[in-house]
PDB file of C-alpha atoms and ligand atoms in Angstrom:
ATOM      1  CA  UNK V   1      77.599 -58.879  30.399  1.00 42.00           C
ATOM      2  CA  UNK V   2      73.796 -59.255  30.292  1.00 51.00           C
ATOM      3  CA  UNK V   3      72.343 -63.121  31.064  1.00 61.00           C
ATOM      4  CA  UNK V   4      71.596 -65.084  28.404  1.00 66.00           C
ATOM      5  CA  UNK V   5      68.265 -65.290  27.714  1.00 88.00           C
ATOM      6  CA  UNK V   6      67.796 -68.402  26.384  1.00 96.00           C
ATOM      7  CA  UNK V   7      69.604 -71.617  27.560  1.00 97.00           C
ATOM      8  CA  UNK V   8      70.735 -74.510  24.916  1.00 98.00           C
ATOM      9  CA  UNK V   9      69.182 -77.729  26.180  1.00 98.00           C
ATOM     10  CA  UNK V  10      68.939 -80.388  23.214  1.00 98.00           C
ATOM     11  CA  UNK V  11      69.420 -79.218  19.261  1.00 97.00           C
ATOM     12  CA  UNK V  12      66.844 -77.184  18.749  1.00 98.00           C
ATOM     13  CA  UNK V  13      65.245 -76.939  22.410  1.00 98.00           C
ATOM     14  CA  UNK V  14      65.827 -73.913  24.723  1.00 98.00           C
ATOM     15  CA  UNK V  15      64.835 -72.955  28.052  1.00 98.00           C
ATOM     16  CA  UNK V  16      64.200 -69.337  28.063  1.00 98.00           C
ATOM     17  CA  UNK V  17      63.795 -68.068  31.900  1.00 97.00           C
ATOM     18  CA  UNK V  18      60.811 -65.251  32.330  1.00 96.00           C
ATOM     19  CA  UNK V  19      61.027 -64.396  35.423  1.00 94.00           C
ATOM     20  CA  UNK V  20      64.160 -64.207  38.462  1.00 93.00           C
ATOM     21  CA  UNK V  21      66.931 -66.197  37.933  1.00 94.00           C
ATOM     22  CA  UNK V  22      65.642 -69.412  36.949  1.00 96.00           C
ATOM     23  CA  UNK V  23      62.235 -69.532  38.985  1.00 96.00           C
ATOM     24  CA  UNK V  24      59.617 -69.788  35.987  1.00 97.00           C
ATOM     25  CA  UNK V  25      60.852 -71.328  32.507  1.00 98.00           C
ATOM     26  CA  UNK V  26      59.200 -71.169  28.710  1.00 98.00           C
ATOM     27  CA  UNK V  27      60.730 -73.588  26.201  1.00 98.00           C
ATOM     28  CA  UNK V  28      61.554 -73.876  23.053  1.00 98.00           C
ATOM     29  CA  UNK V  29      61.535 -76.483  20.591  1.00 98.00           C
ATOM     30  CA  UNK V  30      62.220 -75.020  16.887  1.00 98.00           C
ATOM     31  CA  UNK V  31      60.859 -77.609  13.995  1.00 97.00           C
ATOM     32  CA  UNK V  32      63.219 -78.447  10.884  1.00 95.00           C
ATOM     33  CA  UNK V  33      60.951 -75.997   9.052  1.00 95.00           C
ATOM     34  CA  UNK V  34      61.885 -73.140  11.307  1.00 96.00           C
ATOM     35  CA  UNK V  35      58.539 -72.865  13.262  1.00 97.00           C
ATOM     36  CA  UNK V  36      58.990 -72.694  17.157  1.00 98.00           C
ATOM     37  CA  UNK V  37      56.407 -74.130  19.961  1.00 98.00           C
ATOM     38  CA  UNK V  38      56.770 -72.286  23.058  1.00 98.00           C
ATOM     39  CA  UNK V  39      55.465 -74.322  25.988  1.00 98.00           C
ATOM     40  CA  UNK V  40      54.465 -71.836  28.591  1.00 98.00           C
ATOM     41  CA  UNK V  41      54.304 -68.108  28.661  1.00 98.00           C
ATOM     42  CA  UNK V  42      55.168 -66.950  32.112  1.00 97.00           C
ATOM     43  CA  UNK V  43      53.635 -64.272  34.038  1.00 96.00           C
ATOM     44  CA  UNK V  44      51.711 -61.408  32.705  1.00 96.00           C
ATOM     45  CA  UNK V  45      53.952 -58.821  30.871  1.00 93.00           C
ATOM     46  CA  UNK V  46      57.321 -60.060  32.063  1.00 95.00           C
ATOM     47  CA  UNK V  47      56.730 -63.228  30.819  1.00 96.00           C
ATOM     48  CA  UNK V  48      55.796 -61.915  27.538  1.00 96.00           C
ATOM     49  CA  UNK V  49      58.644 -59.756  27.325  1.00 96.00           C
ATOM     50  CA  UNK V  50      61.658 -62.792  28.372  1.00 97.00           C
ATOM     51  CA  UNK V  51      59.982 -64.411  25.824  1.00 98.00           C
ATOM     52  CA  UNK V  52      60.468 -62.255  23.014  1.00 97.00           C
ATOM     53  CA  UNK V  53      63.965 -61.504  24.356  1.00 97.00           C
ATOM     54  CA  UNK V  54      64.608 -64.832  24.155  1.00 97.00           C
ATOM     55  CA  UNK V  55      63.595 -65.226  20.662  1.00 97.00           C
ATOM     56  CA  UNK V  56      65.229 -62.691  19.223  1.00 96.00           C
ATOM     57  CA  UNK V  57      68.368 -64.218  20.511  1.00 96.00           C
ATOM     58  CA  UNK V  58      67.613 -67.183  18.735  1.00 96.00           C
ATOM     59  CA  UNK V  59      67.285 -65.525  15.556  1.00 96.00           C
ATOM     60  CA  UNK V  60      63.551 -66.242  15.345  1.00 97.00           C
ATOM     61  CA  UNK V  61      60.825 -64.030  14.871  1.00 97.00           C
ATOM     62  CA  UNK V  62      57.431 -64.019  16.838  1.00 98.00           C
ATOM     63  CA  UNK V  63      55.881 -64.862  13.427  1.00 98.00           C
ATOM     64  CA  UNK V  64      57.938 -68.178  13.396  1.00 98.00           C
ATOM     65  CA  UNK V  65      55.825 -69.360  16.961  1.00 98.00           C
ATOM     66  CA  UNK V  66      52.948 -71.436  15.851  1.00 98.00           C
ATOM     67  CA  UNK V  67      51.936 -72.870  18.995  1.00 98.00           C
ATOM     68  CA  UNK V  68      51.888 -72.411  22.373  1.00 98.00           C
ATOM     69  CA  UNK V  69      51.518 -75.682  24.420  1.00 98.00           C
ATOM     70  CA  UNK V  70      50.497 -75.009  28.087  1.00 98.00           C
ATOM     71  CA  UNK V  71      51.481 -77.151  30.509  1.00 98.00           C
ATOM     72  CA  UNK V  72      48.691 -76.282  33.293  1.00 98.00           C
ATOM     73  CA  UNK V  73      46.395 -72.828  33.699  1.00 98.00           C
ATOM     74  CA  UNK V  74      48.104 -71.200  36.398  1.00 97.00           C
ATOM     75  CA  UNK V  75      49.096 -67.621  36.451  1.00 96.00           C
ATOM     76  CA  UNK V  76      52.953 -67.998  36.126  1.00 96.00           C
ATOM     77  CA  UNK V  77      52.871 -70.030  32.990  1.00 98.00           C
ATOM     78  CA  UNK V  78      49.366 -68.641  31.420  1.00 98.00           C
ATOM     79  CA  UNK V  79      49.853 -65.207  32.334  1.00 97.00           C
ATOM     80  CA  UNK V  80      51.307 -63.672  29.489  1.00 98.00           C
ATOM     81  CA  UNK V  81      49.556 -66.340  27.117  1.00 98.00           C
ATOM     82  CA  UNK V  82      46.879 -63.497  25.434  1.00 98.00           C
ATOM     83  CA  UNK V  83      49.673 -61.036  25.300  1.00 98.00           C
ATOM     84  CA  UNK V  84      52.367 -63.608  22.867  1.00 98.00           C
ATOM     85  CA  UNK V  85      48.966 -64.532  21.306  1.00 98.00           C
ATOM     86  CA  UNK V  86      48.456 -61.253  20.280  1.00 98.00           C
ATOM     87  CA  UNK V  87      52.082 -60.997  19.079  1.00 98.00           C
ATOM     88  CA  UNK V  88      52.898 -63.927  17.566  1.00 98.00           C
ATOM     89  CA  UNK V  89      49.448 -65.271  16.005  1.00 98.00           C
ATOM     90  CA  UNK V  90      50.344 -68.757  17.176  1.00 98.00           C
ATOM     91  CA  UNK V  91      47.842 -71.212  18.302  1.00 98.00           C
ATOM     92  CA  UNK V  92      47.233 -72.445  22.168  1.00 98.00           C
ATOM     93  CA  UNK V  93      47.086 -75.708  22.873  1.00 98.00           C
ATOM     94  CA  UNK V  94      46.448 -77.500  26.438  1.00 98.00           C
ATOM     95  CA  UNK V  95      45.114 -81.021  28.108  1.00 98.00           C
ATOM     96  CA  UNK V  96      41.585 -81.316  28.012  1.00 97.00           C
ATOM     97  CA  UNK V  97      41.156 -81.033  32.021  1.00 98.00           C
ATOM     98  CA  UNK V  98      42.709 -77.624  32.043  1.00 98.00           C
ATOM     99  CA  UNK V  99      41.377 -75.388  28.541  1.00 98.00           C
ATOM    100  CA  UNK V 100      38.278 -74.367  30.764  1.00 98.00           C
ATOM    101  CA  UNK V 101      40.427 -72.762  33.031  1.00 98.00           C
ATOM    102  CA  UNK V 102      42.256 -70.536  30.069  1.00 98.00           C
ATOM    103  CA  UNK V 103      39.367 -69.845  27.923  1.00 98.00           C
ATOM    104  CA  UNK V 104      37.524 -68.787  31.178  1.00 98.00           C
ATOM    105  CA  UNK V 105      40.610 -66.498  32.089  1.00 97.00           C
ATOM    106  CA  UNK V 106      40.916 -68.061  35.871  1.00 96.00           C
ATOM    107  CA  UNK V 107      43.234 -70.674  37.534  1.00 95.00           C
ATOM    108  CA  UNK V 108      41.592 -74.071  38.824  1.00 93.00           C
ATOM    109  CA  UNK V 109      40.740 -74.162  42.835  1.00 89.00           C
ATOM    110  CA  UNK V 110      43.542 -75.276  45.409  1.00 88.00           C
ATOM    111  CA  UNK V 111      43.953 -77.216  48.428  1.00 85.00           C
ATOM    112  CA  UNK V 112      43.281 -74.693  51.211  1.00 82.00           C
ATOM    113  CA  UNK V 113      42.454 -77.306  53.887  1.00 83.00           C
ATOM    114  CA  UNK V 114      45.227 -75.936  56.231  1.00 82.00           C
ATOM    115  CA  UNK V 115      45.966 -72.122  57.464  1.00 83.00           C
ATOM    116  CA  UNK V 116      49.545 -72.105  56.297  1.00 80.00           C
ATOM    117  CA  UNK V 117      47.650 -72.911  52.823  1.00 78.00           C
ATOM    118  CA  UNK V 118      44.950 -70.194  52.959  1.00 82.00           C
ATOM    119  CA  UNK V 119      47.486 -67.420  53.859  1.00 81.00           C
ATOM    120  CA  UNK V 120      49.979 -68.369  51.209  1.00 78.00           C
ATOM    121  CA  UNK V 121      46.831 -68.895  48.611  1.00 73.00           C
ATOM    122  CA  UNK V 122      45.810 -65.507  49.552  1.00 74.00           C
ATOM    123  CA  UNK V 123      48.600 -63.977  47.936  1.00 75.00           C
ATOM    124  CA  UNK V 124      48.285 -65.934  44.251  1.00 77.00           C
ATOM    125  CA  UNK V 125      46.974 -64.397  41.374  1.00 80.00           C
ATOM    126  CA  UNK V 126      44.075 -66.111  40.075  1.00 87.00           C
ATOM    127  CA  UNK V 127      42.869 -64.344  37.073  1.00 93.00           C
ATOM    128  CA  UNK V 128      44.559 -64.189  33.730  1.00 95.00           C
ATOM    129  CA  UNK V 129      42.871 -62.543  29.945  1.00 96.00           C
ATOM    130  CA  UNK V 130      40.956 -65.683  28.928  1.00 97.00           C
ATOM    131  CA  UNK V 131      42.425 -67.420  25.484  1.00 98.00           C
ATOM    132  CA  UNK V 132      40.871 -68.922  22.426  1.00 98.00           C
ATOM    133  CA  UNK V 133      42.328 -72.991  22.692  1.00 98.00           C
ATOM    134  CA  UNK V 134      42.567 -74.005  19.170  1.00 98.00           C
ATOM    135  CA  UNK V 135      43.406 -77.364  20.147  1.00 98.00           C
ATOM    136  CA  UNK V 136      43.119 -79.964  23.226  1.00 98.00           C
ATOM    137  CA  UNK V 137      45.145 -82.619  23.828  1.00 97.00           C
ATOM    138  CA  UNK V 138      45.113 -86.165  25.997  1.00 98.00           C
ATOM    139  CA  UNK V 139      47.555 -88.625  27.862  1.00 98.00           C
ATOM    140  CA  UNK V 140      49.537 -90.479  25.591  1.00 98.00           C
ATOM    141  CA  UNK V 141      48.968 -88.019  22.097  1.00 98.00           C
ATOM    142  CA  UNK V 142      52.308 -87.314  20.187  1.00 98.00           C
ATOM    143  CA  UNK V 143      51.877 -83.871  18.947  1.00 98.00           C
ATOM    144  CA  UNK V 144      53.724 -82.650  15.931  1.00 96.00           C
ATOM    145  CA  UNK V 145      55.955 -81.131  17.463  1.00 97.00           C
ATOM    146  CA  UNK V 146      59.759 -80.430  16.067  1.00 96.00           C
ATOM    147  CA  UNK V 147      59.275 -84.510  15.392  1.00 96.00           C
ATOM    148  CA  UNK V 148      57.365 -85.268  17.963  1.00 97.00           C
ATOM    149  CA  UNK V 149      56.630 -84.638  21.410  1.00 98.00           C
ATOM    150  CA  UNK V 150      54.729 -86.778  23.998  1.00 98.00           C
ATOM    151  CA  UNK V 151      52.022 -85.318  26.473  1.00 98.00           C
ATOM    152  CA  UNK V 152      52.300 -87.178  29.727  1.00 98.00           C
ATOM    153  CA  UNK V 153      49.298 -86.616  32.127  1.00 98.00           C
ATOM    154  CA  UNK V 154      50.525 -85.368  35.555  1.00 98.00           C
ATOM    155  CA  UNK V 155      47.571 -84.780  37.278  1.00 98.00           C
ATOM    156  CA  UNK V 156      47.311 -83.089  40.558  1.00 98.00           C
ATOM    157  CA  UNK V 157      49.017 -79.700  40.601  1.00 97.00           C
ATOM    158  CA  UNK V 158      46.230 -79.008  38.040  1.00 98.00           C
ATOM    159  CA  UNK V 159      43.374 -81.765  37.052  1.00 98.00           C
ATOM    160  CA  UNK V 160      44.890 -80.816  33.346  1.00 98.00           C
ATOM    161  CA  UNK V 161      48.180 -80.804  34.444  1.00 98.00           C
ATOM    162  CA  UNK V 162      51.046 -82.369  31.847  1.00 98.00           C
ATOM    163  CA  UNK V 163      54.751 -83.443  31.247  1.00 98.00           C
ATOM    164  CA  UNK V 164      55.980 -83.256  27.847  1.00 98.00           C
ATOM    165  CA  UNK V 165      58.641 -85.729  26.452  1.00 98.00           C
ATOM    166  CA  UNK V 166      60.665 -84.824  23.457  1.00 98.00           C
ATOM    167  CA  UNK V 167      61.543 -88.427  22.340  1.00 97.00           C
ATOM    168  CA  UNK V 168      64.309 -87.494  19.462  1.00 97.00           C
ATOM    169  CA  UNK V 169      66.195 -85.424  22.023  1.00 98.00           C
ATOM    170  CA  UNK V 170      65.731 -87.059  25.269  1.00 98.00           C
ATOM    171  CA  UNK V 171      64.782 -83.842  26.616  1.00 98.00           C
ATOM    172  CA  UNK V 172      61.952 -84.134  29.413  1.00 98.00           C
ATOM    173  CA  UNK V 173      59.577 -81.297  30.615  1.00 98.00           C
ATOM    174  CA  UNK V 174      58.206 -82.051  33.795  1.00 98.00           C
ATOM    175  CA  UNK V 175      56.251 -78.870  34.147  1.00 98.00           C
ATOM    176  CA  UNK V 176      55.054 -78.410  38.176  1.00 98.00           C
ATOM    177  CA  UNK V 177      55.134 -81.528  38.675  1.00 98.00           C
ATOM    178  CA  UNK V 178      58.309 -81.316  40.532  1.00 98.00           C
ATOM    179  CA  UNK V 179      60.178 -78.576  41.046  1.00 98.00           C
ATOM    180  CA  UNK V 180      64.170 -78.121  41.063  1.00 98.00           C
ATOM    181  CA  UNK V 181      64.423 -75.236  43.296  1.00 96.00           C
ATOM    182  CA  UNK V 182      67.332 -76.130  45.890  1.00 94.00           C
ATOM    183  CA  UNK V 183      66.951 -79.381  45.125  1.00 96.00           C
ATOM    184  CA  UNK V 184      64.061 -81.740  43.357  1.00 97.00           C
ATOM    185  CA  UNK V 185      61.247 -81.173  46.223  1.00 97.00           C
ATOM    186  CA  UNK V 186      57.232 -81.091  45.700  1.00 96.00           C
ATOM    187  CA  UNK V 187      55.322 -77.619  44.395  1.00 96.00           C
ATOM    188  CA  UNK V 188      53.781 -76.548  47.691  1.00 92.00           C
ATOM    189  CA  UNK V 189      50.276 -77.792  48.850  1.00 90.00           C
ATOM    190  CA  UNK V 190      48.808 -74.318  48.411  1.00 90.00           C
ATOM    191  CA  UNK V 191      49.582 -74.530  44.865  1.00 93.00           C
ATOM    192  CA  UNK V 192      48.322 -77.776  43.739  1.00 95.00           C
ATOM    193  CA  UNK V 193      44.511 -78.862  43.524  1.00 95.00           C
ATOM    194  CA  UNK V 194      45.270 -82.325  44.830  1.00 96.00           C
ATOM    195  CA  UNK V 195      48.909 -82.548  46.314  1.00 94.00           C
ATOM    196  CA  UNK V 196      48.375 -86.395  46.593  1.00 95.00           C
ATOM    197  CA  UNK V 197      47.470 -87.038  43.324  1.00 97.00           C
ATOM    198  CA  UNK V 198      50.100 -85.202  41.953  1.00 97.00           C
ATOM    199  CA  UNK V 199      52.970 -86.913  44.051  1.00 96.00           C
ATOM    200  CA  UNK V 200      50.804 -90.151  42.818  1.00 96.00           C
ATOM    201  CA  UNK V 201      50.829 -89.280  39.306  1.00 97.00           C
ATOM    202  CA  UNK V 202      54.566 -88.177  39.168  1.00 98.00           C
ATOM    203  CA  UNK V 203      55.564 -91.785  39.677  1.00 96.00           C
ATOM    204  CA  UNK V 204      55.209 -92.286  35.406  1.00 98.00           C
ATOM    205  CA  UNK V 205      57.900 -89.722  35.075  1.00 98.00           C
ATOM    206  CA  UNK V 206      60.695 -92.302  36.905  1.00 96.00           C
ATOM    207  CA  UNK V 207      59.459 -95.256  34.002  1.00 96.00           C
ATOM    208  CA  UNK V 208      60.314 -92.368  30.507  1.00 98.00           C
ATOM    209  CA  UNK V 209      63.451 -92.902  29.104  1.00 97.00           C
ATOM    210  CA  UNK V 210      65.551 -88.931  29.126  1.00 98.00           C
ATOM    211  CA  UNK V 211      69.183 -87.614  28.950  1.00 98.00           C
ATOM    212  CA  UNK V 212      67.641 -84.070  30.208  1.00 98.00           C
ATOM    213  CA  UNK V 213      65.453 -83.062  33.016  1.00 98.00           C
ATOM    214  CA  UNK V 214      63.977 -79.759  32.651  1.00 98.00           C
ATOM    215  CA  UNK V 215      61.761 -78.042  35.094  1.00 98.00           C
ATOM    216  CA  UNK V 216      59.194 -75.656  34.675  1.00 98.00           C
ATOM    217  CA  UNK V 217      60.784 -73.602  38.661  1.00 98.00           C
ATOM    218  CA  UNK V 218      64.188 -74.193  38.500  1.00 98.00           C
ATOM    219  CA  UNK V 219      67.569 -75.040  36.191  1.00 98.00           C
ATOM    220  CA  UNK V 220      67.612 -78.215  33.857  1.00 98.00           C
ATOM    221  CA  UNK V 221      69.285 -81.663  35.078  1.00 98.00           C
ATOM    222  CA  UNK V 222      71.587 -82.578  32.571  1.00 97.00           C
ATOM    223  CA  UNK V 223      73.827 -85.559  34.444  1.00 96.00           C
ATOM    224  CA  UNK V 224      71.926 -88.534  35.556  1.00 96.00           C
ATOM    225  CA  UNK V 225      69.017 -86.616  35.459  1.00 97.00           C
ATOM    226  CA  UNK V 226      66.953 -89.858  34.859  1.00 97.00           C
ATOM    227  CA  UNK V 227      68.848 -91.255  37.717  1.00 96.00           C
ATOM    228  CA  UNK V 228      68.180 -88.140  40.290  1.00 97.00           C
ATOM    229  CA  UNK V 229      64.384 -87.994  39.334  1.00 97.00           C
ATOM    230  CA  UNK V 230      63.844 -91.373  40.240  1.00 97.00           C
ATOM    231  CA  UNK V 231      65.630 -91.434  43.273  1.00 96.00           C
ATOM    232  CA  UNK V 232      63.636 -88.576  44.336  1.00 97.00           C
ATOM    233  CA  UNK V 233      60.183 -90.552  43.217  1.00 96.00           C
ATOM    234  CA  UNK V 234      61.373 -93.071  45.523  1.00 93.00           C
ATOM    235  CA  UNK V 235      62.743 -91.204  48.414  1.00 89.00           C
ATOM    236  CA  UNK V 236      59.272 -89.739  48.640  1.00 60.00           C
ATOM    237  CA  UNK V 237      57.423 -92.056  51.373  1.00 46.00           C
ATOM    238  CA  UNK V 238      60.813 -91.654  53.299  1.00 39.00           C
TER     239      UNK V 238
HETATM  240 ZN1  LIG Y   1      54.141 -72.920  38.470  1.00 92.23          ZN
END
């Protein structure tokens, strides 16, 4: 029996995992009308193709995809964003901070102040084919968005860096802000531009109200999940 390729979260939200096991997520939120936002793409060409796997599964058709939010302009969620461009015809969409980095094809600097950092940083793709964004979005903004979905600014991993909260279904896309990989921990140092200001800005995910955490690295948090995120936020100077 194959995996599934795309996971139920909410009616009418899926995660669909591009990558191994649940390490790099898309999503899914499918409007009334039938038309699907993806938010994320994954990594170049495997991303692309979960994607489409994942679609297909849901009966949907890349023609459906109209947009494709991005929730920073790093290689693992961009990577494959020209290539389901290409497929679908859908427009991107992304904060303002970060659309420089996609239409520029290139992923914003990192924090190499220590060794550890500039090894690891060594090793991450960078470059990505550069993107038309159609549209650019800010803090606060309620995009139209299968009725409505909330762009949180969580800056630090990326200066454009967001969280998206589907209000109707409670459903709550951190993005990189924190990871649930083995546990709700911090994306590494290496990663982030400004690893301060991200565990700084995280702090406005423990006021939304959710039922469902889901996490760009890692599997969704569907008990307590509001619960276990803040505990985390608070555990953090511990
Ligand atoms: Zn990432």
């Amino acid at each position: 029996m194959g995996r599934s390729r795309a996971v139920p979260l909410a009616d009418g939200v899926w995660r669909i995992p591009t990558s191994v096991g649940d390490l790099v997520n898309t999503f899914v939120f499918r409007g009334a009308d039938g038309s699907v936002t993806l938010v994320d793409a994954g990594y170049r060409w495997i991303g692309s193709r979960r994607v489409l796997a994942g679609l297909a599964e849901l009966g949907a058709s890349p023609s459906d995809v109209t947009r494709i939010l991005v929730t920073h302009a790093h290689t693992d969620h961009a990577g494959s964003l020209a290539r389901l461009v290409d497929v679908t015809g859908a427009k991107v969409a992304s904060h303002e901070r970060d659309s420089i980095y996609l239409r520029e094809g290139r992923a914003p600097r990192t924090d190499l102040s220590t060794r550890a950092a500039r090894l690891a940083g060594r090793f991450v793709p960078k470059k990505m084919a550069p993107v038309e964004v159609a549209e650019e979005f800010a803090d606060g903004m309620v995009l139209p968005v299968a009725g409505g979905l909330r762009v949180v600014h969580t800056p630090g991993h990326t200066p454009g860096h967001v969280s998206l909260l589907h209000e109707s279904t409670g459903v709550l896309v951190t993005g990189d802000a924190v990871f649930n990989m083995r546990g709700l921990r911090w994306p590494p140092a290496w990663a982030c531009t400004d690893p301060t200001r991200n565990r700084r800005s995280a702090d406005v995910l423990g006021d939304l109200d959710y039922e469902v955490a889901a996490f760009t690295h890692g599997a969704e948090i569907r008990d307590r999940a509001r619960e276990a995120v803040r505990a985390f936020l608070r555990g953090r100077e511990r």
